[in-house]
Every structure is written in C-alpha cells, then in structure tokens.
PDB file of C-alpha atoms and ligand atoms in Angstrom:
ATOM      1  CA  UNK A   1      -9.972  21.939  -4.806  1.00 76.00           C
ATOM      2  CA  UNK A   2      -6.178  21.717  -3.063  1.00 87.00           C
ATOM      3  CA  UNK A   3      -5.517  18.339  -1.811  1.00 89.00           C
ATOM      4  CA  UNK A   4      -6.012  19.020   1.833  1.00 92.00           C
ATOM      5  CA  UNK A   5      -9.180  20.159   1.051  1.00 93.00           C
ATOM      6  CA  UNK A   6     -10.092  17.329  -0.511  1.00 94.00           C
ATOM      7  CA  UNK A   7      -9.073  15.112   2.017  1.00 96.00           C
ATOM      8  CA  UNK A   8     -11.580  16.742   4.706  1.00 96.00           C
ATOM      9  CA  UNK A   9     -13.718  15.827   2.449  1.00 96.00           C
ATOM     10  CA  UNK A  10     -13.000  12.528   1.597  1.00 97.00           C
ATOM     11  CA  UNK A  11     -12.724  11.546   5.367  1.00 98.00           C
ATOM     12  CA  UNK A  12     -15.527  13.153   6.654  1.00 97.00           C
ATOM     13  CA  UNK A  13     -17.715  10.886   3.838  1.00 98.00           C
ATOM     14  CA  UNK A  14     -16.021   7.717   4.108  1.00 98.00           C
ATOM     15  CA  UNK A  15     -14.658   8.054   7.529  1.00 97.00           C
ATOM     16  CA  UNK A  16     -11.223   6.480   8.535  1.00 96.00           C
ATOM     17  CA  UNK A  17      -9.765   3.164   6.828  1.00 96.00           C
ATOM     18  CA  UNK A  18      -7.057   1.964   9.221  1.00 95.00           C
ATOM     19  CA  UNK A  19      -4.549   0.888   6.684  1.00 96.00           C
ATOM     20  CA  UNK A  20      -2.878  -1.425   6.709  1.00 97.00           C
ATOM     21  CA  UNK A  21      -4.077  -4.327   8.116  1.00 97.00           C
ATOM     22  CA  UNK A  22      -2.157  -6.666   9.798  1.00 97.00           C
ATOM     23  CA  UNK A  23      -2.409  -9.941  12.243  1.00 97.00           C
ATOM     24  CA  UNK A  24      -2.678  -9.858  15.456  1.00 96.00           C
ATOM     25  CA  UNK A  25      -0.899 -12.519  17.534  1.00 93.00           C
ATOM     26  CA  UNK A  26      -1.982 -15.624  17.809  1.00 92.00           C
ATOM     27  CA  UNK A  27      -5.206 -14.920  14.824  1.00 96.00           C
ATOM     28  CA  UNK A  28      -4.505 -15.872  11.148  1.00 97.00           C
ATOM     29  CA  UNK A  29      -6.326 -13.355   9.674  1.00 97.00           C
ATOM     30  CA  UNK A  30      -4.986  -9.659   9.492  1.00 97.00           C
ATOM     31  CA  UNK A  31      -7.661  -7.243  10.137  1.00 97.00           C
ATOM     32  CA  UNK A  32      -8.004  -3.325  10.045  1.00 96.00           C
ATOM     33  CA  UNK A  33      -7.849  -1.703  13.331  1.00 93.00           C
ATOM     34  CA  UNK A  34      -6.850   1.492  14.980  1.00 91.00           C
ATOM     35  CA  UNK A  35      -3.164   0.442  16.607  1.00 92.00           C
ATOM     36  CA  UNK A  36      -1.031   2.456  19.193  1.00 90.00           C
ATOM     37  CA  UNK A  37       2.225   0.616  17.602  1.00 94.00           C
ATOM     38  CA  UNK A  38       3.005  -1.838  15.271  1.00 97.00           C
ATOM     39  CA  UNK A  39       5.458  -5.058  16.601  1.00 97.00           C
ATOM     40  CA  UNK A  40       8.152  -5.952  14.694  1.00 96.00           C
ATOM     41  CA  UNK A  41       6.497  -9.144  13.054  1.00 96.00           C
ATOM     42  CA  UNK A  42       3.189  -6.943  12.010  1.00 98.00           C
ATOM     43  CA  UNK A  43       5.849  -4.882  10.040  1.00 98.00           C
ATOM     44  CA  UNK A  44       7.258  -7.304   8.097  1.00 98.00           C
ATOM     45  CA  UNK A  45       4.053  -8.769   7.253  1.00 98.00           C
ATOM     46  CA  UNK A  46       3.265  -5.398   5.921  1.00 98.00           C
ATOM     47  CA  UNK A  47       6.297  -5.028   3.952  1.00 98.00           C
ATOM     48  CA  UNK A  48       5.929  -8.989   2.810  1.00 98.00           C
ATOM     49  CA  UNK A  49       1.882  -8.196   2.096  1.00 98.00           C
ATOM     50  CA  UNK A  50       3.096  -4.960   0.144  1.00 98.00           C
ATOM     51  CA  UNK A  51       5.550  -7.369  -2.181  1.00 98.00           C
ATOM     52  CA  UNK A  52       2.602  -9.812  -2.286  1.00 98.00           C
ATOM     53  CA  UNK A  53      -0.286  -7.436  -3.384  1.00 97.00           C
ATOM     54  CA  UNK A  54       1.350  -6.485  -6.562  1.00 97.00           C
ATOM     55  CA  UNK A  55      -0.856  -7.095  -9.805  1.00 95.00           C
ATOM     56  CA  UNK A  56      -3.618  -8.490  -7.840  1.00 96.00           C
ATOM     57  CA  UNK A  57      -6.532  -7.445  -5.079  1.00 94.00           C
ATOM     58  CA  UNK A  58      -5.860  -7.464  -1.600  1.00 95.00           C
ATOM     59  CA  UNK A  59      -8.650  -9.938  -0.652  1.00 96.00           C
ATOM     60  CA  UNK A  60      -5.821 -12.965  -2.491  1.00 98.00           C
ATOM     61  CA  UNK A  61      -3.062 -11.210  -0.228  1.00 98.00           C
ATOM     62  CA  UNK A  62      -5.388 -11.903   2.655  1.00 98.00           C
ATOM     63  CA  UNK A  63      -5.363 -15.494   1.556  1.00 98.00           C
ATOM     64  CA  UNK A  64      -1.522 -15.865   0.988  1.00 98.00           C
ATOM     65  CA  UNK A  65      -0.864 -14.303   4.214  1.00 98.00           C
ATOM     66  CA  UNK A  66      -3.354 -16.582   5.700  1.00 98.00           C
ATOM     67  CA  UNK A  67      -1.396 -19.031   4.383  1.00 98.00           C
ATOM     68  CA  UNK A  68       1.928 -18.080   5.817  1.00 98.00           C
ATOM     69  CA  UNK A  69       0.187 -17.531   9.317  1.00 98.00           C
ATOM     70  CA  UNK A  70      -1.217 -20.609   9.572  1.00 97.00           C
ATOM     71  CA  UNK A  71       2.171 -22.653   8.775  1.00 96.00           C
ATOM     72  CA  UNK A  72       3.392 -19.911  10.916  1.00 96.00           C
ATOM     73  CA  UNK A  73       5.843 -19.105   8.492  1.00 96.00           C
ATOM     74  CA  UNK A  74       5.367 -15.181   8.868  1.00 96.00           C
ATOM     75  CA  UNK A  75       8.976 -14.602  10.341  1.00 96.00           C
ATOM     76  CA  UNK A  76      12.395 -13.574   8.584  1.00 97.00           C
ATOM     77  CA  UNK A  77      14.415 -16.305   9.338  1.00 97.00           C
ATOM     78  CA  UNK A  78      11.469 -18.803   8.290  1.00 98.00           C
ATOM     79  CA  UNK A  79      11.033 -16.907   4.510  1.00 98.00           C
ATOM     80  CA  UNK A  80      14.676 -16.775   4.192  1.00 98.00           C
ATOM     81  CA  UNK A  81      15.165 -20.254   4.241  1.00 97.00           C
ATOM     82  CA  UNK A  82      12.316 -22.053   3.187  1.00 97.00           C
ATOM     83  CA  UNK A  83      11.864 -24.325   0.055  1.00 97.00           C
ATOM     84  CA  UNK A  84      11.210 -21.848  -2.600  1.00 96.00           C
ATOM     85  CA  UNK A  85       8.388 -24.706  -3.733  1.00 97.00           C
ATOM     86  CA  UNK A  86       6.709 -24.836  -0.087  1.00 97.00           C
ATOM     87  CA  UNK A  87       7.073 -20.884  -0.394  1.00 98.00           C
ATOM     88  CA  UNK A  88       5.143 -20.721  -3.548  1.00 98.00           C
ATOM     89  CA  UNK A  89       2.680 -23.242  -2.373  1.00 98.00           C
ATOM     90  CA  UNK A  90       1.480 -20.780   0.384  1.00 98.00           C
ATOM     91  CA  UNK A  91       1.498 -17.624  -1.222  1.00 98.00           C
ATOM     92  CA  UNK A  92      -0.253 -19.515  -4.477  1.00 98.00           C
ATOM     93  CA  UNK A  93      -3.744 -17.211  -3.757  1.00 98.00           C
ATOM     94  CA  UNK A  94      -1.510 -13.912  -4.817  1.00 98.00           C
ATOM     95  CA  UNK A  95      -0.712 -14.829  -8.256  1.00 97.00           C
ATOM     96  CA  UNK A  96       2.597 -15.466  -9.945  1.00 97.00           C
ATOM     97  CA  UNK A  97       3.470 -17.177  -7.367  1.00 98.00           C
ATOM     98  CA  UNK A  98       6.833 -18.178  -8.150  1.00 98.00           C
ATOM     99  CA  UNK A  99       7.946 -15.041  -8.662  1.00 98.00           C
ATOM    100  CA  UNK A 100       6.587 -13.626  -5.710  1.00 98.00           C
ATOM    101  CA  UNK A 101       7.826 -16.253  -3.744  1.00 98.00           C
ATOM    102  CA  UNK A 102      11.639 -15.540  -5.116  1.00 98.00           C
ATOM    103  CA  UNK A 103      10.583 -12.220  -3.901  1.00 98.00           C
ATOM    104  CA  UNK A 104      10.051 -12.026  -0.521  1.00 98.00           C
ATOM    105  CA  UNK A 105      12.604 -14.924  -0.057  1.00 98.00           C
ATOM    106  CA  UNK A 106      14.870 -12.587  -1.462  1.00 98.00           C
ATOM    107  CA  UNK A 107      13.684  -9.817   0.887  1.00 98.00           C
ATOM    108  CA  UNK A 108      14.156 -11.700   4.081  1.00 98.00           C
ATOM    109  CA  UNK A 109      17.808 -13.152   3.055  1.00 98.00           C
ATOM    110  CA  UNK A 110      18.859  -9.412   2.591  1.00 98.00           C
ATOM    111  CA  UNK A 111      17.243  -8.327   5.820  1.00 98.00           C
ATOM    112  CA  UNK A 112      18.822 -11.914   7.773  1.00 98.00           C
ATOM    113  CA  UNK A 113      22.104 -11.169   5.863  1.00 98.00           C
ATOM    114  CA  UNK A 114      22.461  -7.220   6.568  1.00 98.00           C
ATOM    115  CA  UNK A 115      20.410  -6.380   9.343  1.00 98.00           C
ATOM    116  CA  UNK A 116      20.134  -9.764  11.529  1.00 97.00           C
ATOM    117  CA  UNK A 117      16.840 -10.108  10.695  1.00 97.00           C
ATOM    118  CA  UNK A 118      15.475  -7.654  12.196  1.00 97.00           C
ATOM    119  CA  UNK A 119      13.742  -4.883   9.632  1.00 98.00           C
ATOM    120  CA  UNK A 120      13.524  -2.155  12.436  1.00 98.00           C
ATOM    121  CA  UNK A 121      17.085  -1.514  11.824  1.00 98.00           C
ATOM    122  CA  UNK A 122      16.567  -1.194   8.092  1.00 98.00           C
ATOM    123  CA  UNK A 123      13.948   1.281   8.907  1.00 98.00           C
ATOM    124  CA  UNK A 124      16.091   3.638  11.677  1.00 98.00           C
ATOM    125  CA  UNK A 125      17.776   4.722   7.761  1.00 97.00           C
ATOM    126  CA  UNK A 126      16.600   8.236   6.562  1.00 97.00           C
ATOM    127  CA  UNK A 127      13.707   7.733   4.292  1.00 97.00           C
ATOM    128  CA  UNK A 128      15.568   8.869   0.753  1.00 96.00           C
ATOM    129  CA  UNK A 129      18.106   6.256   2.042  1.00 98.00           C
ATOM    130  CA  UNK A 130      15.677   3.845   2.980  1.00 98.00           C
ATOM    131  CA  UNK A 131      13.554   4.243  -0.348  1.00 98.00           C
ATOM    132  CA  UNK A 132      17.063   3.985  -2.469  1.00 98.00           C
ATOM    133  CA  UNK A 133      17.429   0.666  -1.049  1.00 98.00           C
ATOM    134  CA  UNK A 134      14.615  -0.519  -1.160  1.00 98.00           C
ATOM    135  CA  UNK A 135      14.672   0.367  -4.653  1.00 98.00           C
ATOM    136  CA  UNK A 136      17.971  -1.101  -5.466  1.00 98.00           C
ATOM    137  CA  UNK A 137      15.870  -4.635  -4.115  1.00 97.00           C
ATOM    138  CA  UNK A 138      15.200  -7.560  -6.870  1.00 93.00           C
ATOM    139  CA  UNK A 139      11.418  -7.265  -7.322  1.00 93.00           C
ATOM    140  CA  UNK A 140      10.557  -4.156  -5.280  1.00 97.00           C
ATOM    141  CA  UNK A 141       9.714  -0.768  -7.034  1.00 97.00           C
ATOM    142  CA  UNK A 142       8.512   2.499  -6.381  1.00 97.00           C
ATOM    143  CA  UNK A 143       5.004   1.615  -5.313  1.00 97.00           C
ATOM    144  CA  UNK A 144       6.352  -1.135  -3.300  1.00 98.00           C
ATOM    145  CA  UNK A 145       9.378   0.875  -1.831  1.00 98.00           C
ATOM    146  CA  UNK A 146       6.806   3.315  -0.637  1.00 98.00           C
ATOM    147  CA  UNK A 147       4.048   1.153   0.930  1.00 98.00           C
ATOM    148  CA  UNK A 148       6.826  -0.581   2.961  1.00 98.00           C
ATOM    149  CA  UNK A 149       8.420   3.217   4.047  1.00 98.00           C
ATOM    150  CA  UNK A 150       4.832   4.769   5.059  1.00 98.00           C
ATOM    151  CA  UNK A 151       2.791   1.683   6.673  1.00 98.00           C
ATOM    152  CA  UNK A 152       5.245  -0.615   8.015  1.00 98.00           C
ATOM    153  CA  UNK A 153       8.404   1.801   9.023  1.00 98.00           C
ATOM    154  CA  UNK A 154       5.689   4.830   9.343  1.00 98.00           C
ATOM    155  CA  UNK A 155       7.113   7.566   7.565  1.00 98.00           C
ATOM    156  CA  UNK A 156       6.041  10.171   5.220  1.00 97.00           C
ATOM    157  CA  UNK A 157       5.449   9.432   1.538  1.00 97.00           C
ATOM    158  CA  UNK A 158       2.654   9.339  -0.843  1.00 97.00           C
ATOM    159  CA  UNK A 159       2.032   6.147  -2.197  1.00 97.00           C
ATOM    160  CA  UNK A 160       0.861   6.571  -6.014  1.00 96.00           C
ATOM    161  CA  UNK A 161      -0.525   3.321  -7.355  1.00 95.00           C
ATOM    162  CA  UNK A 162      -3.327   2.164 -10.597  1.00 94.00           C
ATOM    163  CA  UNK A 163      -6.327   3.863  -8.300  1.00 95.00           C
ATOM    164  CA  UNK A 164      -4.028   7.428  -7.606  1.00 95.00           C
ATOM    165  CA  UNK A 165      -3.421   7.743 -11.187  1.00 94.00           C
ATOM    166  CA  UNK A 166      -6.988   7.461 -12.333  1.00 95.00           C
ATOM    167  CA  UNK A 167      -8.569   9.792  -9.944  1.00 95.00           C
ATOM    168  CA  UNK A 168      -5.460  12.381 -10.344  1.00 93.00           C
ATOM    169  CA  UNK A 169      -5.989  12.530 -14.017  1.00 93.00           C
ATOM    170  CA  UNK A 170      -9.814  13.166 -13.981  1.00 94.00           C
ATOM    171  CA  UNK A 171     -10.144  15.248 -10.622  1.00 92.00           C
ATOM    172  CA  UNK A 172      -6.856  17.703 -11.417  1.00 86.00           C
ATOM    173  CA  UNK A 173      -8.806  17.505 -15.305  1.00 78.00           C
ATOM    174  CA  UNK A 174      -5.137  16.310 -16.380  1.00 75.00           C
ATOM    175  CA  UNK A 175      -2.918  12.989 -16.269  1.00 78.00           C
ATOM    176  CA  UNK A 176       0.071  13.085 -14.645  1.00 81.00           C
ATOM    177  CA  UNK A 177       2.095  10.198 -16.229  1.00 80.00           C
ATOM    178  CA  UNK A 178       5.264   9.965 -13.936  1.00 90.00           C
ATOM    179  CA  UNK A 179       4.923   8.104 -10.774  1.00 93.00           C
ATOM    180  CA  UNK A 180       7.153  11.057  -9.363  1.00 91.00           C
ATOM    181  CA  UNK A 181       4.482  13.920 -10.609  1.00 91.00           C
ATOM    182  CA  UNK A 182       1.477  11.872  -8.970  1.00 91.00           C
ATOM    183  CA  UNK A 183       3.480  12.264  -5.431  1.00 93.00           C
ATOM    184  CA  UNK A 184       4.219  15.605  -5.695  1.00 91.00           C
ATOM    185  CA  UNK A 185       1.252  16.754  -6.316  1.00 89.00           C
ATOM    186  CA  UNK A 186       0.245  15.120  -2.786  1.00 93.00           C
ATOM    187  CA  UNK A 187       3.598  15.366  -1.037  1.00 94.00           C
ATOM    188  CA  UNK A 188       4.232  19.738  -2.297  1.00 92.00           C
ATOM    189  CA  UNK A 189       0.768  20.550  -0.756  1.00 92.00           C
ATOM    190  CA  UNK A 190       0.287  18.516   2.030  1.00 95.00           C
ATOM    191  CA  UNK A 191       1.854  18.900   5.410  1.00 94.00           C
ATOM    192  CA  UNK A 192       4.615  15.884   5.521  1.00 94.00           C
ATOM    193  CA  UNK A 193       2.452  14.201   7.512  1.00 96.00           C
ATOM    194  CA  UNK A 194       2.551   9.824   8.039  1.00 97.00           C
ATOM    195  CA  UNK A 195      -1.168   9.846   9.347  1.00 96.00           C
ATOM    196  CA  UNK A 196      -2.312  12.365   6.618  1.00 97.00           C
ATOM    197  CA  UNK A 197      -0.613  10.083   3.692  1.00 98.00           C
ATOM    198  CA  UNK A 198      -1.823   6.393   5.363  1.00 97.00           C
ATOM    199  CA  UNK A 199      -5.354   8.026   5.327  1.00 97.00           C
ATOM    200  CA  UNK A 200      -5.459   9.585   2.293  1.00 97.00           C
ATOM    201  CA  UNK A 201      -4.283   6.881   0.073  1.00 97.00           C
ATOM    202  CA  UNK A 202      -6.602   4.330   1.488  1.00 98.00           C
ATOM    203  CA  UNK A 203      -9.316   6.922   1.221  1.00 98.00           C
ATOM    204  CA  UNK A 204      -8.284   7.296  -2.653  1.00 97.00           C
ATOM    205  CA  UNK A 205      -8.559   3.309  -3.053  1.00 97.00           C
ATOM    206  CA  UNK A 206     -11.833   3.517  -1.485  1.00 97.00           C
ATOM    207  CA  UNK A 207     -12.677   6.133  -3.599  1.00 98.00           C
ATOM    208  CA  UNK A 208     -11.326   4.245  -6.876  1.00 97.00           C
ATOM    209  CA  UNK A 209     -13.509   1.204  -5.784  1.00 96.00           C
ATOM    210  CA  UNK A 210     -16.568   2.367  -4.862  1.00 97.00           C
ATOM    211  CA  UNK A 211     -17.174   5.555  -7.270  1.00 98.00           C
ATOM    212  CA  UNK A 212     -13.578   7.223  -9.435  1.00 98.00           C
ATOM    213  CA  UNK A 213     -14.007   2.936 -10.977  1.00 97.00           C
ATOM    214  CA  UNK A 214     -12.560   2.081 -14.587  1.00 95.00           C
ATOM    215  CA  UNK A 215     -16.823   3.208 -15.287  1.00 95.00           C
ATOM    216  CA  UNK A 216     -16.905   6.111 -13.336  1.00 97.00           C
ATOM    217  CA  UNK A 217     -20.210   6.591 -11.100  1.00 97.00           C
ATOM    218  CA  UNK A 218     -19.817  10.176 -11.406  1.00 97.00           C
ATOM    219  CA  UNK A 219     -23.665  11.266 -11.420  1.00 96.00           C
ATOM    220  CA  UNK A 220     -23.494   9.290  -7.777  1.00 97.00           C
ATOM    221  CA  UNK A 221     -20.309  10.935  -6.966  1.00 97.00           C
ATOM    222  CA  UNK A 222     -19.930  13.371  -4.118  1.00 97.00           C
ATOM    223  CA  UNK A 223     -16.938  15.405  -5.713  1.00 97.00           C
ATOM    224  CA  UNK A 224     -18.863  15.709  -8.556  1.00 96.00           C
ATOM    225  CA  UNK A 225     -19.595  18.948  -8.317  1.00 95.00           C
ATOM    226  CA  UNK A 226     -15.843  20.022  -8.418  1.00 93.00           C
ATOM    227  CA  UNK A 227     -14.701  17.779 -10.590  1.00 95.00           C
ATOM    228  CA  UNK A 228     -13.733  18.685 -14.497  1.00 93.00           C
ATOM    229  CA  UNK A 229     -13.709  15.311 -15.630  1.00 94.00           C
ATOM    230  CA  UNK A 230     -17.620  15.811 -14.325  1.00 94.00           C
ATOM    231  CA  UNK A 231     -18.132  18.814 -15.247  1.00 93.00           C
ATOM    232  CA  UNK A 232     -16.383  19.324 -18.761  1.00 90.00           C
ATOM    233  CA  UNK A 233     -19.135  16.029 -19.319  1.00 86.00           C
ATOM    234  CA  UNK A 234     -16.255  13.329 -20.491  1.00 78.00           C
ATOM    235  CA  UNK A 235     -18.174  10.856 -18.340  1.00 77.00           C
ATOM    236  CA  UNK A 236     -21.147  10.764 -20.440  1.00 79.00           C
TER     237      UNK A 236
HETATM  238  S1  SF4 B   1     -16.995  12.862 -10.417  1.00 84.59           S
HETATM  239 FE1  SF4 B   1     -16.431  11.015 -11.526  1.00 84.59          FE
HETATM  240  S2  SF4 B   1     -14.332  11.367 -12.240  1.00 84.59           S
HETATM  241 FE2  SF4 B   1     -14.794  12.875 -10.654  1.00 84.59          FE
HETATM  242  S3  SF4 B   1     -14.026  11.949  -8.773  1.00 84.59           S
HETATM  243 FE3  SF4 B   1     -16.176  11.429  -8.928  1.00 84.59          FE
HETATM  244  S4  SF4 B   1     -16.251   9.464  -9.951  1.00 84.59           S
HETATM  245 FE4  SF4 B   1     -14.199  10.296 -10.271  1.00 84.59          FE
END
C-alpha cells in the first residue's frame, strides 16, 4: 500500500490527532486542539517539549511543562537564565533531568544570544538551513531537529522516531535502519505537505500505541490484511 494510501486509511480509522499540544494562555496544562496559529510562546514550548520528550512518554513532558507553566517560567529569557538546579527541579518528571535541563538552557541562551529571543526569526531560515542548525545544537538531534521544524516553525518534514521505525519495518516487510531512509520513504511519496506530515506521524504513534506495540495486536489490526509482517505469519 503507498504511503498516501495508507494515510486515508489511517485517518479515516483513528480520525485527526491535533499534534502538538500546547498551552493556552493563562491554563497550565497544554492540551490538543485544532489551532488557526500558533503564538510565539506556544512555539517554544513545542520546541522546549520536543527537547524534553526525549527517552521518555509524553504524559512526564506534560508534567515538566506543567511545571515550567506554573512557575511561569515558559519564556526564553526566563530558561536562559535560570539556576540550572531550579531548572532541573521543574523539569524533574521528564527524566535525566540535569541533562535536559543543560539542554533547553542551552537552547534559549543561543536563541537570546543570536536571535533576541525571539525563535520566529530562527524559523524565517530555509528548512535545510534551519535543520543544519538545529543540528549543530548541544543536545538536539535529528528527531529533535525535526519535531521543532514541522510542529513549532510548521514546515515540511517527516519526523522518524522508535514508533516510525517499528511499523516501517513490519508494514514495508523490511527495516529501514537509517533515520534518513525512514523519511524518505514518507517525504519521496508524499506531497511536501506540513498538515499531511503533523497528521501522519501522530497517526503512526497512535498506531504504535494502540496496535503496531513492541507485542503486536495484529489479529486486531485493521492493516492487517495488507500487511507482510501479518501475512508472511512472523507475528505468531
Ligand atoms: S498487522 Fe501487525 S505488524 Fe502490521 S501494522 Fe498491524 S499491528 Fe503492525
């Protein structure tokens, strides 16, 4: 099945997940809505959340960024120059902490120190421009990079992470290994679309969750009729 195919399919079962959630003025919690445009605050707590979620689920993000609302700490200035202990306090629920506290405090002192602050003006850059930066960032890598470039400055990549790979290798009935061959395969037959690739990769992370798991439900599965990890019987 080509991958636009696929992802008729996908949406029409699970319907849409509007990714990626983010807090609304005022509320702590960030929460998953349909949203004309994003402010400037909502996308660097998208980029910050996308740092944060690394290695762990999103419901401890939710808690870390909970965290940071409350204190009111979500801005770039704040980050930048707050004890890294008080940082690593607040974003405690995310896991390795410190680290991920060095991170993002690293994150907003290059955005304070190049851009003002503000990470609009990081994001007017072309996208391989904005990705090589991004890149070229202590503690930020390709999954990272790319979660940051398609939900917070909104343009096209595919985002490849733990729950891509996994259905990839059984749906296409082969495992890609390279991060770069799992976006191809999305980004060479897809039309370079931002709303196509936000929906698709949340629908493949719903997928990964609920049926494609480590234990695949695959008898339950609705693909499973044109799937050759199915059908070749390697989930039996
Ligand atoms: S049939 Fe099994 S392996 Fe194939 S997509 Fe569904 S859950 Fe994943």
């Amino acid at each position: 099945m080509n991958p636009q195919k696929l992802f008729g399919k996908m949406l029409s079962f699970y319907g849409r997940q509007l990714w990626w959630p983010v807090t609304e003025k005022g509320e702590i919690t960030p929460t998953y809505k349909k949203r004309a445009k994003l402010s400037e605050n909502q996308k660097l707590e998208i980029a910050i959340g996308a740092i944060l979620t690394q290695n762990t689920d999103w419901k401890n993000v939710m808690r870390a960024l909970e965290n940071l609302n409350r204190e009111k700490m979500l801005s770039c200035k704040k980050i930048a120059n707050a004890p890294q202990a008080k940082l690593a306090a607040l974003v405690r629920p995310s896991g390795y902490y410190n680290q991920k506290a060095r991170k993002i405090k690293f994150f907003c002192n290059y955005l304070e120190k190049n851009y003002s602050g503000k990470i609009e003006k990081l994001f007017e850059k072309p996208v391989s421009e904005l990705r090589e930066e991004l890149l070229s960032l202590h503690g930020i890598g390709n999954e990272t990079a790319d979660d940051i470039i398609l939900y917070a400055a909104e343009k096209p990549v595919f985002v490849v992470d733990a729950y891509t790979k996994r259905f990839v290798g059984r749906f296409c009935g082969k495992p890609m290994q390279s991060y770069v061959e799992n976006q191809c395969f999305f980004e060479e037959n897809l039309p370079k679309n931002t709303k196509i690739f936000n929906e698709f990769h949340a629908l493949i992370v719903e997928h990964g969750k609920r049926y494609c798991r480590k234990k695949p439900l695959c008898e339950e599965c609705f693909l499973n009729n044109s799937c050759p990890f199915f059908l070749s019987g390697k989930h039996a």
